Amino acid sequence: MNEAAMTLEGWYALHDFRSIHWPAWKAADEEERAVALEELNEFLSAWEATGESKQGSTAVYTIVGQKADFVLMHLRETLEELNEIENAFNKTTFAKYTTKAYSYVSVVELSNYLAGSSGGDPMENPHVIARLKPELPKSRHICFYPMNKKRDLQDNWYMLSMEERRTMMQSHGLIGRGYAGKVKQIITGSVGFDDWEWGVTLFADDALQFKKLVYEMRFDEVSARFGEFGPFYVGNLLQADDFNQLMKV
Ligand code: 76R
């Protein structure tokens, strides 16, 4: 019997990780750098305006460590819009000075494991819509990683009954709720879109809360037995002014 969890989907997500090609940037003349920064600022303001008109949301963060230098996380109504954004950005002078570090394509997802039966069309429920089409916060820190649920002989998430999965997700949700107000999480589904099954994006003002939350979940059955994790990316909020400051050479 097909016991797939029912899911609701919202905005599509593109996590676009870039590195800055510092030698090329430093070798560019001052005028070229000014043009590049002007274009960057135009794009940052355009993304800000999209957010204000609730047509999507974009978060810009640095990435600490060698995996990337910054991430542009875009949420938009369609995959076409995400594609347009990445192509438009790739055509800028600024993008010439970046290299592609990693990317992730997914869609904001809510599952029905813990859904209350409030009745009615969930897509008419403003609380549900707010979670499916979230305004990305301007928290000080971001943490992103992709993950799977295991499909081993003994530990195969997809062979469990709905009831067994629901019980485990309840425990998972309870741990998560302990971090209410400290960590905001956005789960994006990526089965059929990218190399892992979900993207986990966390936002917090205190980066230590990422460590505490992820660590606590590791002891919980659903993560301990079934969680498989990809690379972790962690970084700091990059407002337009900070970005211009970062590019000063
Ligand atoms: O949607 C809900 O908030 C209801 C409860 C809930 C679901 C269904 C929930 C709560 N999550 C759900 C689904 Mn989650 N979550 C992760 C990770 O590091 C790890 O071990 C796992 C990575 C974190 C840190 C996290 C945080 N969650 C999922 C799913 C889909 C599962 C499926 O469909 O099979 C994944 C992959 C996943 C992973 N989760 C919460 C949190 C937090 C903080 C909460 C509480 C949210 C709140 O109550 O506001």
mmCIF file with all atom_site columns, C-alpha atoms in Angstrom, residues 49 58 63 117 135 148 169 193 196 199 213 224 230 235 240:
data_model
loop_
_atom_site.group_PDB
_atom_site.id
_atom_site.type_symbol
_atom_site.label_atom_id
_atom_site.label_alt_id
_atom_site.label_comp_id
_atom_site.label_asym_id
_atom_site.label_entity_id
_atom_site.label_seq_id
_atom_site.pdbx_PDB_ins_code
_atom_site.Cartn_x
_atom_site.Cartn_y
_atom_site.Cartn_z
_atom_site.occupancy
_atom_site.B_iso_or_equiv
_atom_site.pdbx_formal_charge
_atom_site.auth_seq_id
_atom_site.auth_comp_id
_atom_site.auth_asym_id
_atom_site.auth_atom_id
_atom_site.pdbx_PDB_model_num
ATOM 1  C CA . ALA A 1 49  ? 12.032 44.708 -3.663 1.00 0.00 ? 49  ALA A CA 1
ATOM 2  C CA . THR A 1 58  ? 16.187 36.233 -1.029 1.00 0.00 ? 58  THR A CA 1
ATOM 3  C CA . ILE A 1 63  ? 30.011 31.251 4.125  1.00 0.00 ? 63  ILE A CA 1
ATOM 4  C CA . SER A 1 117 ? -7.139 18.078 11.050 1.00 0.00 ? 117 SER A CA 1
ATOM 5  C CA . GLU A 1 135 ? 9.908  35.681 4.256  1.00 0.00 ? 135 GLU A CA 1
ATOM 6  C CA . ASN A 1 148 ? 18.453 11.782 3.086  1.00 0.00 ? 148 ASN A CA 1
ATOM 7  C CA . MET A 1 169 ? 8.314  12.610 13.542 1.00 0.00 ? 169 MET A CA 1
ATOM 8  C CA . PHE A 1 193 ? 15.296 17.879 -8.148 1.00 0.00 ? 193 PHE A CA 1
ATOM 9  C CA . TRP A 1 196 ? 19.681 14.549 -1.739 1.00 0.00 ? 196 TRP A CA 1
ATOM 10 C CA . GLY A 1 199 ? 17.602 20.662 2.120  1.00 0.00 ? 199 GLY A CA 1
ATOM 11 C CA . LEU A 1 213 ? 19.837 21.585 17.800 1.00 0.00 ? 213 LEU A CA 1
ATOM 12 C CA . ALA A 1 224 ? 20.102 8.512  14.704 1.00 0.00 ? 224 ALA A CA 1
ATOM 13 C CA . GLY A 1 230 ? 25.597 16.001 3.177  1.00 0.00 ? 230 GLY A CA 1
ATOM 14 C CA . GLY A 1 235 ? 27.799 31.737 7.565  1.00 0.00 ? 235 GLY A CA 1
ATOM 15 C CA . ALA A 1 240 ? 24.304 45.239 1.061  1.00 0.00 ? 240 ALA A CA 1
#
